[in-house]
GROMACS .gro file of C-alpha atoms in nm:
model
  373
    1UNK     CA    1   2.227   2.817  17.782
    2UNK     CA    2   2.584   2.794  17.963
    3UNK     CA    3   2.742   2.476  18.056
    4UNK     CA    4   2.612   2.558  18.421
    5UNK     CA    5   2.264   2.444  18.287
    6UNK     CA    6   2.095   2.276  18.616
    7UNK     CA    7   1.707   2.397  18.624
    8UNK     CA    8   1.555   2.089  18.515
    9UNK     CA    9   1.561   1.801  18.242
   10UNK     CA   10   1.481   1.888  17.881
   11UNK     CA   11   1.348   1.640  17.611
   12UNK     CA   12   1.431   1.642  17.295
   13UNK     CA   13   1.534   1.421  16.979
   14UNK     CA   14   1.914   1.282  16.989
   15UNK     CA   15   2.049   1.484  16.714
   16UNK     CA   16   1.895   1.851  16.982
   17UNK     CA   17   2.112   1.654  17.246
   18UNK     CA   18   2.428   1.611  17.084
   19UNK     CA   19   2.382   1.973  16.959
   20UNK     CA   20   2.331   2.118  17.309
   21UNK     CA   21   2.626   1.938  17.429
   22UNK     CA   22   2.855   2.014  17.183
   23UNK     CA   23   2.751   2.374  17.113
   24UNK     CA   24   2.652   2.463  17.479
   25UNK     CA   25   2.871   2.202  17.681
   26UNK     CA   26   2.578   2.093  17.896
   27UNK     CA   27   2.552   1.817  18.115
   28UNK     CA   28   2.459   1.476  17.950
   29UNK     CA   29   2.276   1.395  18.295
   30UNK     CA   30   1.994   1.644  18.234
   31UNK     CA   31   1.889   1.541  17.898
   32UNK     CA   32   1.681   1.304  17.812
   33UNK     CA   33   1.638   1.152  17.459
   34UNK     CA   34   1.288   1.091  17.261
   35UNK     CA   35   1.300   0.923  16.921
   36UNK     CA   36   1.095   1.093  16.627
   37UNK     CA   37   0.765   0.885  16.690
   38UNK     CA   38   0.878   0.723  16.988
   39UNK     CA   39   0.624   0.796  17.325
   40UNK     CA   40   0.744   0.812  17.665
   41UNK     CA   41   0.588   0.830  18.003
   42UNK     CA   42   0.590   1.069  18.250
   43UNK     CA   43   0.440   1.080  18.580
   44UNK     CA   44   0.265   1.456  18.762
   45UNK     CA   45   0.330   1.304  19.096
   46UNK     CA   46   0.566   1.200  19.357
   47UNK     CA   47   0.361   0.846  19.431
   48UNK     CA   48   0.403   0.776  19.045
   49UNK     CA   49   0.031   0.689  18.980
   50UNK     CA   50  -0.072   1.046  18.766
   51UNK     CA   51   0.096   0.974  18.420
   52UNK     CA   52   0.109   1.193  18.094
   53UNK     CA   53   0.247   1.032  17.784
   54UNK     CA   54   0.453   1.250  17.581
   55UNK     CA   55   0.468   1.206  17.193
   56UNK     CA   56   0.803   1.309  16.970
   57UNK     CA   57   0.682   1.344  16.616
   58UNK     CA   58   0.869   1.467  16.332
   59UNK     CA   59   0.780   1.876  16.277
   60UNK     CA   60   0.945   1.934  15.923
   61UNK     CA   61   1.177   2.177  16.034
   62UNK     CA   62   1.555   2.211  16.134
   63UNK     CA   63   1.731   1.922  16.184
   64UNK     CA   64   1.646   1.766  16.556
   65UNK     CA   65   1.311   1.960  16.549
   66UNK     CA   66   1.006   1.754  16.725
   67UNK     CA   67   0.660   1.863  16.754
   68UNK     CA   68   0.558   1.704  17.158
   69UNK     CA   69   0.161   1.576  17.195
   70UNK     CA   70   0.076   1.549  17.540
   71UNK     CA   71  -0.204   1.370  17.675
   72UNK     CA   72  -0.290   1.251  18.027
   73UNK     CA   73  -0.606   1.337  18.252
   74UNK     CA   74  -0.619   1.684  18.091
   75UNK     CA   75  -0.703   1.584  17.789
   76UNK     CA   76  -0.458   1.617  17.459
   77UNK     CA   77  -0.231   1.870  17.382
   78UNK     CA   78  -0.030   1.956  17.097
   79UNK     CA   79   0.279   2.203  17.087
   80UNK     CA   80   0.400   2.201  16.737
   81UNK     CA   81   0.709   2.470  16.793
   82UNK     CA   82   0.838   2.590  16.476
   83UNK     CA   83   0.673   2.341  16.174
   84UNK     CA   84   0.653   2.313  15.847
   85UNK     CA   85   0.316   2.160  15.748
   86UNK     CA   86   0.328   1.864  15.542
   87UNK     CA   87   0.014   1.635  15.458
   88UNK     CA   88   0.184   1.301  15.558
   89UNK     CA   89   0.205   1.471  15.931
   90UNK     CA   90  -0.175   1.384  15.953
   91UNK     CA   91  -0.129   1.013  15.889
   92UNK     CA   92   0.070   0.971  16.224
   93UNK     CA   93  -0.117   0.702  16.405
   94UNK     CA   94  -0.098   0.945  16.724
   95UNK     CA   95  -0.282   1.266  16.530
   96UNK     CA   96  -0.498   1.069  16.240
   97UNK     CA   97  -0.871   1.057  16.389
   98UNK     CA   98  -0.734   1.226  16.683
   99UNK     CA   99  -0.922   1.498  16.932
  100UNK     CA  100  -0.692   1.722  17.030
  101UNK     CA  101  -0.809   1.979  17.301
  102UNK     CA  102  -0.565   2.247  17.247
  103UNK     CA  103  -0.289   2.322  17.011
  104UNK     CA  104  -0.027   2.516  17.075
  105UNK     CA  105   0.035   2.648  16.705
  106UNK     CA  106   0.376   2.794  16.492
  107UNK     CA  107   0.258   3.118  16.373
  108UNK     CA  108   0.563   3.290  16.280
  109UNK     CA  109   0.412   3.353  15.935
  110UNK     CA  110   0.022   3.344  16.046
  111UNK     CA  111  -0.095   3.623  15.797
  112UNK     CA  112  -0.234   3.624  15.456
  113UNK     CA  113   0.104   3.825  15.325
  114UNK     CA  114   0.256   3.473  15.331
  115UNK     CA  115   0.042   3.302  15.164
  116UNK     CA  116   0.242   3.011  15.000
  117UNK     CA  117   0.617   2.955  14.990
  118UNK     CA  118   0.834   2.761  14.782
  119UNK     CA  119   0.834   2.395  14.800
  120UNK     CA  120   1.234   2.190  14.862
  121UNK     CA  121   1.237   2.136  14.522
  122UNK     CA  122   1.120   2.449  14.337
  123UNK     CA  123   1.398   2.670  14.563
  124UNK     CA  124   1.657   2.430  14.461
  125UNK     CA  125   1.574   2.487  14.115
  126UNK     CA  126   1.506   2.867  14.159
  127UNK     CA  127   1.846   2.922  14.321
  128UNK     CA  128   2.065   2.675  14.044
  129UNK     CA  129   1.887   2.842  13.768
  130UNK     CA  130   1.988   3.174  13.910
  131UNK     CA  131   2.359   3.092  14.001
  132UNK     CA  132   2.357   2.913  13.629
  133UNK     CA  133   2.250   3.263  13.482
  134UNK     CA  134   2.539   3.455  13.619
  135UNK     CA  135   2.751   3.203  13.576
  136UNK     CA  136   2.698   3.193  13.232
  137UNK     CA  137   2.789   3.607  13.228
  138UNK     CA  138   3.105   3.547  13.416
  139UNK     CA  139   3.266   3.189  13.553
  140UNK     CA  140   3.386   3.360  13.839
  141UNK     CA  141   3.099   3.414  13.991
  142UNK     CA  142   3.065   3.369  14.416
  143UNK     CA  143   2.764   3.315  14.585
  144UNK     CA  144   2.717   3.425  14.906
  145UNK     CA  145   2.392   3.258  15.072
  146UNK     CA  146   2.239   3.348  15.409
  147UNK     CA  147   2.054   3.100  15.632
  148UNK     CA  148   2.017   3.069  15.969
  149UNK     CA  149   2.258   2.871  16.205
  150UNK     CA  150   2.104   2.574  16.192
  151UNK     CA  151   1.828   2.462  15.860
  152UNK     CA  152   1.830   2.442  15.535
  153UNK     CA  153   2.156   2.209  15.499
  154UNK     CA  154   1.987   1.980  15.275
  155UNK     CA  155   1.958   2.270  14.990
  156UNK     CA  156   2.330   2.311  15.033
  157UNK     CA  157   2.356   1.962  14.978
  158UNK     CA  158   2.159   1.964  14.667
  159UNK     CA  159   2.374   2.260  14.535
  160UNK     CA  160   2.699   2.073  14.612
  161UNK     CA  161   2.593   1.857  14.429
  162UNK     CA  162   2.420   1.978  14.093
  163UNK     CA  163   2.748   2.231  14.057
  164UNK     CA  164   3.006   1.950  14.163
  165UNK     CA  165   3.175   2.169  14.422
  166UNK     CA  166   3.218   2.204  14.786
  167UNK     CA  167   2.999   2.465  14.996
  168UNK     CA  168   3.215   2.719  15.190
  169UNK     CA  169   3.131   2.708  15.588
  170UNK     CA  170   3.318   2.890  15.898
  171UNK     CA  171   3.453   2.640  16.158
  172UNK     CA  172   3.150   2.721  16.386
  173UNK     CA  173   2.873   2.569  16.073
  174UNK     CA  174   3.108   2.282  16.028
  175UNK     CA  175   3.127   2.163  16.394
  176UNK     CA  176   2.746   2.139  16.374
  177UNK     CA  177   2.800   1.923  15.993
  178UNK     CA  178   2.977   1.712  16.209
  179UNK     CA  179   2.734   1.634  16.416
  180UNK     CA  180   2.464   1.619  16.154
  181UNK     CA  181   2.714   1.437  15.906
  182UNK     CA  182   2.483   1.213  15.776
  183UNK     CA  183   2.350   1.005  15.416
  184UNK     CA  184   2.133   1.333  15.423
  185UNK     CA  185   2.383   1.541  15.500
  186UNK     CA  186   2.672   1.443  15.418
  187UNK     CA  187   2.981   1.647  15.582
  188UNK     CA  188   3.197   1.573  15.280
  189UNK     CA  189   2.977   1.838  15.069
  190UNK     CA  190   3.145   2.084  15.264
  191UNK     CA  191   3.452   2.265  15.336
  192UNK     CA  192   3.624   2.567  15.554
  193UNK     CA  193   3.835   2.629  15.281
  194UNK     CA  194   3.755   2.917  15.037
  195UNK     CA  195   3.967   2.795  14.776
  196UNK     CA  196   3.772   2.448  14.684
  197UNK     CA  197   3.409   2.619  14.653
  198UNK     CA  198   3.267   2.926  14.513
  199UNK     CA  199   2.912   2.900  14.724
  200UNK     CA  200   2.919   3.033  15.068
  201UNK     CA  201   2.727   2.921  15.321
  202UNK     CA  202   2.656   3.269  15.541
  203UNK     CA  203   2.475   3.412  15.821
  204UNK     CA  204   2.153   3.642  15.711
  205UNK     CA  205   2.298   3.946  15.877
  206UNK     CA  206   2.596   3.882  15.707
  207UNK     CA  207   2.453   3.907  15.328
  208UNK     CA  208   2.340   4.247  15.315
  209UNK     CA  209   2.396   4.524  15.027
  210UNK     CA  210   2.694   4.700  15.174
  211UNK     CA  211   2.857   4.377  15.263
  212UNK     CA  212   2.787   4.183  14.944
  213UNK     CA  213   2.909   4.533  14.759
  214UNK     CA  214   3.235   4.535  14.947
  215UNK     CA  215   3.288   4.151  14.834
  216UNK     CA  216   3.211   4.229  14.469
  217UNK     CA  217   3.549   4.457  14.468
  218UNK     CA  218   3.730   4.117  14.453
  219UNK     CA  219   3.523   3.965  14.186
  220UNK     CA  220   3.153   3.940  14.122
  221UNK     CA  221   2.944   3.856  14.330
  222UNK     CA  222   2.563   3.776  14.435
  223UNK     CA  223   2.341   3.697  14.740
  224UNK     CA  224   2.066   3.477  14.824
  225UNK     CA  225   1.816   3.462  15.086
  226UNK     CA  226   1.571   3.161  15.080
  227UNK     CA  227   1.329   3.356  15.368
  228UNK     CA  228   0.945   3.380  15.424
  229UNK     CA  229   0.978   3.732  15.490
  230UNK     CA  230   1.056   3.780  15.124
  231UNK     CA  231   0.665   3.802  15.059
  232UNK     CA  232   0.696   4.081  15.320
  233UNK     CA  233   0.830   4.410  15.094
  234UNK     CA  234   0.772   4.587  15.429
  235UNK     CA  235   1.028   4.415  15.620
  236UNK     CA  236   1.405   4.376  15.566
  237UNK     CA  237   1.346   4.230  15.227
  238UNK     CA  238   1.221   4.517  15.078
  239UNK     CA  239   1.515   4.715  15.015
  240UNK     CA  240   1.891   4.721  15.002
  241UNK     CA  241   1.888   4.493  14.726
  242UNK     CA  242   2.001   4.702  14.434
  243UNK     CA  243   2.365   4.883  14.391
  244UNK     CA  244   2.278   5.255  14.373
  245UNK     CA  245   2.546   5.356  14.191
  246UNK     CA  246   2.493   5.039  13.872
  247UNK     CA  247   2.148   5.026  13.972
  248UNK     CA  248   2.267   4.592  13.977
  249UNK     CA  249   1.988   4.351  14.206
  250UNK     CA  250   2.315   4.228  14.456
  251UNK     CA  251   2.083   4.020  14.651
  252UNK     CA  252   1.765   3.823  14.565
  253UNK     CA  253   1.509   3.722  14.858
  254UNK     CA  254   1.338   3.367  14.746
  255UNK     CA  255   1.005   3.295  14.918
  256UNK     CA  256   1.099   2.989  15.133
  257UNK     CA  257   1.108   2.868  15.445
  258UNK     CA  258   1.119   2.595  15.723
  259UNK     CA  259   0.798   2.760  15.873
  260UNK     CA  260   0.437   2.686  15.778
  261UNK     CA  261   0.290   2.947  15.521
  262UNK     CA  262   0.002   3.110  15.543
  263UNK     CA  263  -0.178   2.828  15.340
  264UNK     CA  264  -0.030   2.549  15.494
  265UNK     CA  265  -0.127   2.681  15.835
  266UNK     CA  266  -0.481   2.670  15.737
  267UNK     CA  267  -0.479   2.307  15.597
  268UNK     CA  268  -0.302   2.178  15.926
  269UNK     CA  269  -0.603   2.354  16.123
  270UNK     CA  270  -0.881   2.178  15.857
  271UNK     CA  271  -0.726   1.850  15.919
  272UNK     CA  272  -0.654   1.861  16.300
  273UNK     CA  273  -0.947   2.050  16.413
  274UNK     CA  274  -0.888   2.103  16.731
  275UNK     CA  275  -1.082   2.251  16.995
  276UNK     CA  276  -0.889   2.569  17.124
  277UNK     CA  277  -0.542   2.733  16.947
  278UNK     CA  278  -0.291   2.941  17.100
  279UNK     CA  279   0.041   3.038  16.940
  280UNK     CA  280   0.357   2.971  16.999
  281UNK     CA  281   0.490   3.362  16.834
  282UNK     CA  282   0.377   3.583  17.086
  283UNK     CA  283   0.521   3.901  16.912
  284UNK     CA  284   0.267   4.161  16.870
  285UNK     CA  285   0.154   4.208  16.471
  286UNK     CA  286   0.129   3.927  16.205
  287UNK     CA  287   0.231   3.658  16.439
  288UNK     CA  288   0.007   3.664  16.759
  289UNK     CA  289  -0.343   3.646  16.596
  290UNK     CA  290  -0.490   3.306  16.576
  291UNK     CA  291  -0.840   3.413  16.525
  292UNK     CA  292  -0.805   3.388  16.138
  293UNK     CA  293  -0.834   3.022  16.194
  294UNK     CA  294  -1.091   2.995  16.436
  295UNK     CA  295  -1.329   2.878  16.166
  296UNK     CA  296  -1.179   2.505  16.150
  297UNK     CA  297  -1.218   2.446  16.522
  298UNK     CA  298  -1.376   2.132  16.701
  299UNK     CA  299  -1.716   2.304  16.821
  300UNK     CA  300  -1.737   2.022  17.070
  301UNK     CA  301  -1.698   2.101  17.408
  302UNK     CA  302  -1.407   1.995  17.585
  303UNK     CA  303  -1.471   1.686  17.843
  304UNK     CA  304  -1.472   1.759  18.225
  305UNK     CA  305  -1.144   1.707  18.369
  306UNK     CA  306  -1.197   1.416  18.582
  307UNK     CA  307  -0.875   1.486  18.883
  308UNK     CA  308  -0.685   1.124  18.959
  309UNK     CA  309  -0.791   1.065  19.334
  310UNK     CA  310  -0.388   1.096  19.379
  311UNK     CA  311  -0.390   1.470  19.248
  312UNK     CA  312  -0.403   1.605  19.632
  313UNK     CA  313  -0.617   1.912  19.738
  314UNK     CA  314  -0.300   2.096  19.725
  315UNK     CA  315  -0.322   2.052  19.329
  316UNK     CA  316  -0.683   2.059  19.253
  317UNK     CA  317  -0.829   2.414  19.384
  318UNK     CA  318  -0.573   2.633  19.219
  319UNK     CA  319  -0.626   2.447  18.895
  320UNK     CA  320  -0.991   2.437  18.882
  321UNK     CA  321  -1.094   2.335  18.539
  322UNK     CA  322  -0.800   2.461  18.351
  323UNK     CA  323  -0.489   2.332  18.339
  324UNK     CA  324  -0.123   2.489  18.383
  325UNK     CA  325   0.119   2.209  18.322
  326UNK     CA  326   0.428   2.333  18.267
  327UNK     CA  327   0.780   2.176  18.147
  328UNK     CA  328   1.063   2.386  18.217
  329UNK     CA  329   1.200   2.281  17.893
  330UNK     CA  330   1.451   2.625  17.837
  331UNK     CA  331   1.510   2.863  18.109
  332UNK     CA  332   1.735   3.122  18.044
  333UNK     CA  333   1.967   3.171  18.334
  334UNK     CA  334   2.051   3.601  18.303
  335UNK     CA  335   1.682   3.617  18.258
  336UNK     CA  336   1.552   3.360  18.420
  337UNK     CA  337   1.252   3.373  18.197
  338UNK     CA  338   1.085   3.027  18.174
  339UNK     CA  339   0.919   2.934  17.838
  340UNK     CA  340   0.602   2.730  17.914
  341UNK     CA  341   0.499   2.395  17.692
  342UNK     CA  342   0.190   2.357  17.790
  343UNK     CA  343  -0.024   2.677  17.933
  344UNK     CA  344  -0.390   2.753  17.990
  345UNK     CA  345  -0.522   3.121  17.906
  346UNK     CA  346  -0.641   3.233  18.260
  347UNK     CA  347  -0.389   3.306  18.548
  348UNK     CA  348  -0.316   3.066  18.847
  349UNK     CA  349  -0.067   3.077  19.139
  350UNK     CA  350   0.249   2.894  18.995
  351UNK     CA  351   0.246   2.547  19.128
  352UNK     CA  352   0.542   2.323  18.962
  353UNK     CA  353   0.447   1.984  18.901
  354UNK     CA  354   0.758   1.679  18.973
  355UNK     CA  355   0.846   1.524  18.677
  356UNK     CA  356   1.006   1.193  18.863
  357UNK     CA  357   1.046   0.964  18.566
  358UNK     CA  358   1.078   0.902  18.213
  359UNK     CA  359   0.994   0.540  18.097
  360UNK     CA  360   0.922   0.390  17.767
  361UNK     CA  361   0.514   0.370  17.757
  362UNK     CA  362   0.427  -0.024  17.672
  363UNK     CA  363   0.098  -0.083  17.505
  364UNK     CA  364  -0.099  -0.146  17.872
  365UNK     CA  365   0.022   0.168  18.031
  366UNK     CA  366  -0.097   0.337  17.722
  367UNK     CA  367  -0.427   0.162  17.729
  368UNK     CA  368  -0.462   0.265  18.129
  369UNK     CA  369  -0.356   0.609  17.933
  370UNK     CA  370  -0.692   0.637  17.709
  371UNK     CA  371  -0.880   0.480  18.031
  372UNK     CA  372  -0.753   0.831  18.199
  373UNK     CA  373  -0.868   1.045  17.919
   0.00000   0.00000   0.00000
């Protein structure tokens, strides 16, 4: 995204706005907010008179992060992006006793090699007892430990503090704890100096074996990588963890993430049971295979879809009885690759569908809503 960003409004929560403006300098003008568990209303047509509510509820994951639930005359559709399952998600009054036609499902970690991570609390104790054990070896201890750009601030938090200190960021992570500066997540729990804190708050490329090695020639050091791909020994964080010369573990890969596991992935799917599941990871391998969870599908047919009399002729033949609805949330300007919400398995002519408003829904537009569906 560049600051030239003018393909189309994009939704999302207020703390995703303030981070694309401030991060990619885009224009207020195209964004549109939608509380956590707030629903909005938008409308397929020109004439205003095909609506589709859209649903922002809370997906467990980086700060900002929304799952969207969609429904309108195509029935209900849920996109959940990236999630982390959580039982009290099925007691939203929008997905408890629910039908949902399709969902559009976070399988980054979709195979039985990740079968259960670490919950908030047991990686905050795993990585204090840890830092506590070298610590006790030698005070001088640093800790460098890699996350992503955005996630996971609330363990820092917890770190800060149980150890009474500061967490190292660069300038870039701390622009973002500005914005996120919070009760939560406090900005005060951090720092850009390297002299008030002796846990570092890095980028995962940037704690690897030669790196943390080259570090540990000022002073000892460790790394730490909450990940999911730690259950993985195939991948990345099977190796390069050990100094081959002291035959030292410099870096430890903990089994946790801001994805769904393996487990979790399977309970969401009991509870929500809906009737078709595509996923969101596309990438060949673990990720792309949904069938493992076929078994807690709705074996219910799907209702007719019964076309609004204003959905012209120009509309209804190419879509048949399948639906391509899409909302060019992110398009990528070098690429121009568009990444599709909402997207039926079989292949139509493109046909974009005018999103001219964005209302509040009030209780009788949503019961005209479930008079639609």
């Amino acid at each position: 995204m560049t600051p030239e960003w003018s393909y189309g409004t994009i939704y999302c929560s207020p703390i995703s706005k303030a981070l694309l403006i401030r991060t990619y300098g885009l224009d207020p003008n195209f964004i549109v907010t939608v509380e956590v568990n707030q629903t909005i209303l938008l409308f397929l047509d020109e004439g205003l008179s095909v609506p589709m509510s859209v649903t922002a509820i809370d997906a467990n994951h980086c700060p900002g992060s929304v799952m969207f639930l969609f429904e309108g005359f195509f029935g209900t559709i849920l996109c959940t992006g990236d999630f982390r399952y959580s039982p009290v998600m099925m007691n939203h009054p929008k997905l408890k006793d629910k039908i949902v036609d399709q969902v559009y499902l976070d399988t980054t970690f979709g195979s039985p090699i990740f079968s259960s991570f670490m919950s908030r609390e047991e990686i905050i104790n795993s990585m204090e007892t840890l830092m506590r054990q070298h610590l006790e070896k030698d005070p001088k201890y640093k800790f460098l430990i890699g996350v992503d750009s955005l996630g996971k601030e609330d363990l820092f938090v917890a770190l800060s503090v149980r150890f009474d200190t500061q967490i190292v960021v660069d300038h870039h992570r701390m622009v973002t704890l500005e914005i996120l500066d919070s009760e939560e997540v406090p900005k005060k729990c951090f720092t850009t100096d390297p002299q008030n804190g002796f846990i570092f708050a890095k980028e995962k490329k940037q704690v690897t074996l030669n790196k943390i090695i080259k570090a540990a020639e000022h002073g000892p050091c460790l790394g730490i990588v909450p990940t999911g791909w730690a259950l993985d020994q195939s991948s990345w964080t099977g190796k390069n963890k050990y100094n081959r010369e002291t035959g030292i573990q410099m870096i430890y890969y903990l089994p946790y993430s801001l994805h769904s596991s393996w487990q979790e992935l399977n309970q969401f799917m009991k509870e929500l049971r809906p009737r078709s599941c595509k996923p969101v990871v596309t990438t060949p391998g673990l990720h792309a295979n949904t069938s493992n969870f076929t078994e807690h599908l709705n074996p219910e047919p799907a209702l007719p879809i019964v076309f609004p009399p204003a959905y012209s002729s120009l509309y209804k033949p190419a879509l048949g009885h399948s639906i391509k609805e899409q909302l060019y949330l992110v398009t990528e300007k070098k690429t121009k690759r568009r990444r599709t919400i909402i997207e039926e398995e079989e292949e139509f002519n493109d046909i974009e569908i005018p999103l001219s408003q964005s209302t509040a829904i009030s209780k009788e537009e949503e019961e005209e809503m479930n008079d639609l569906t």
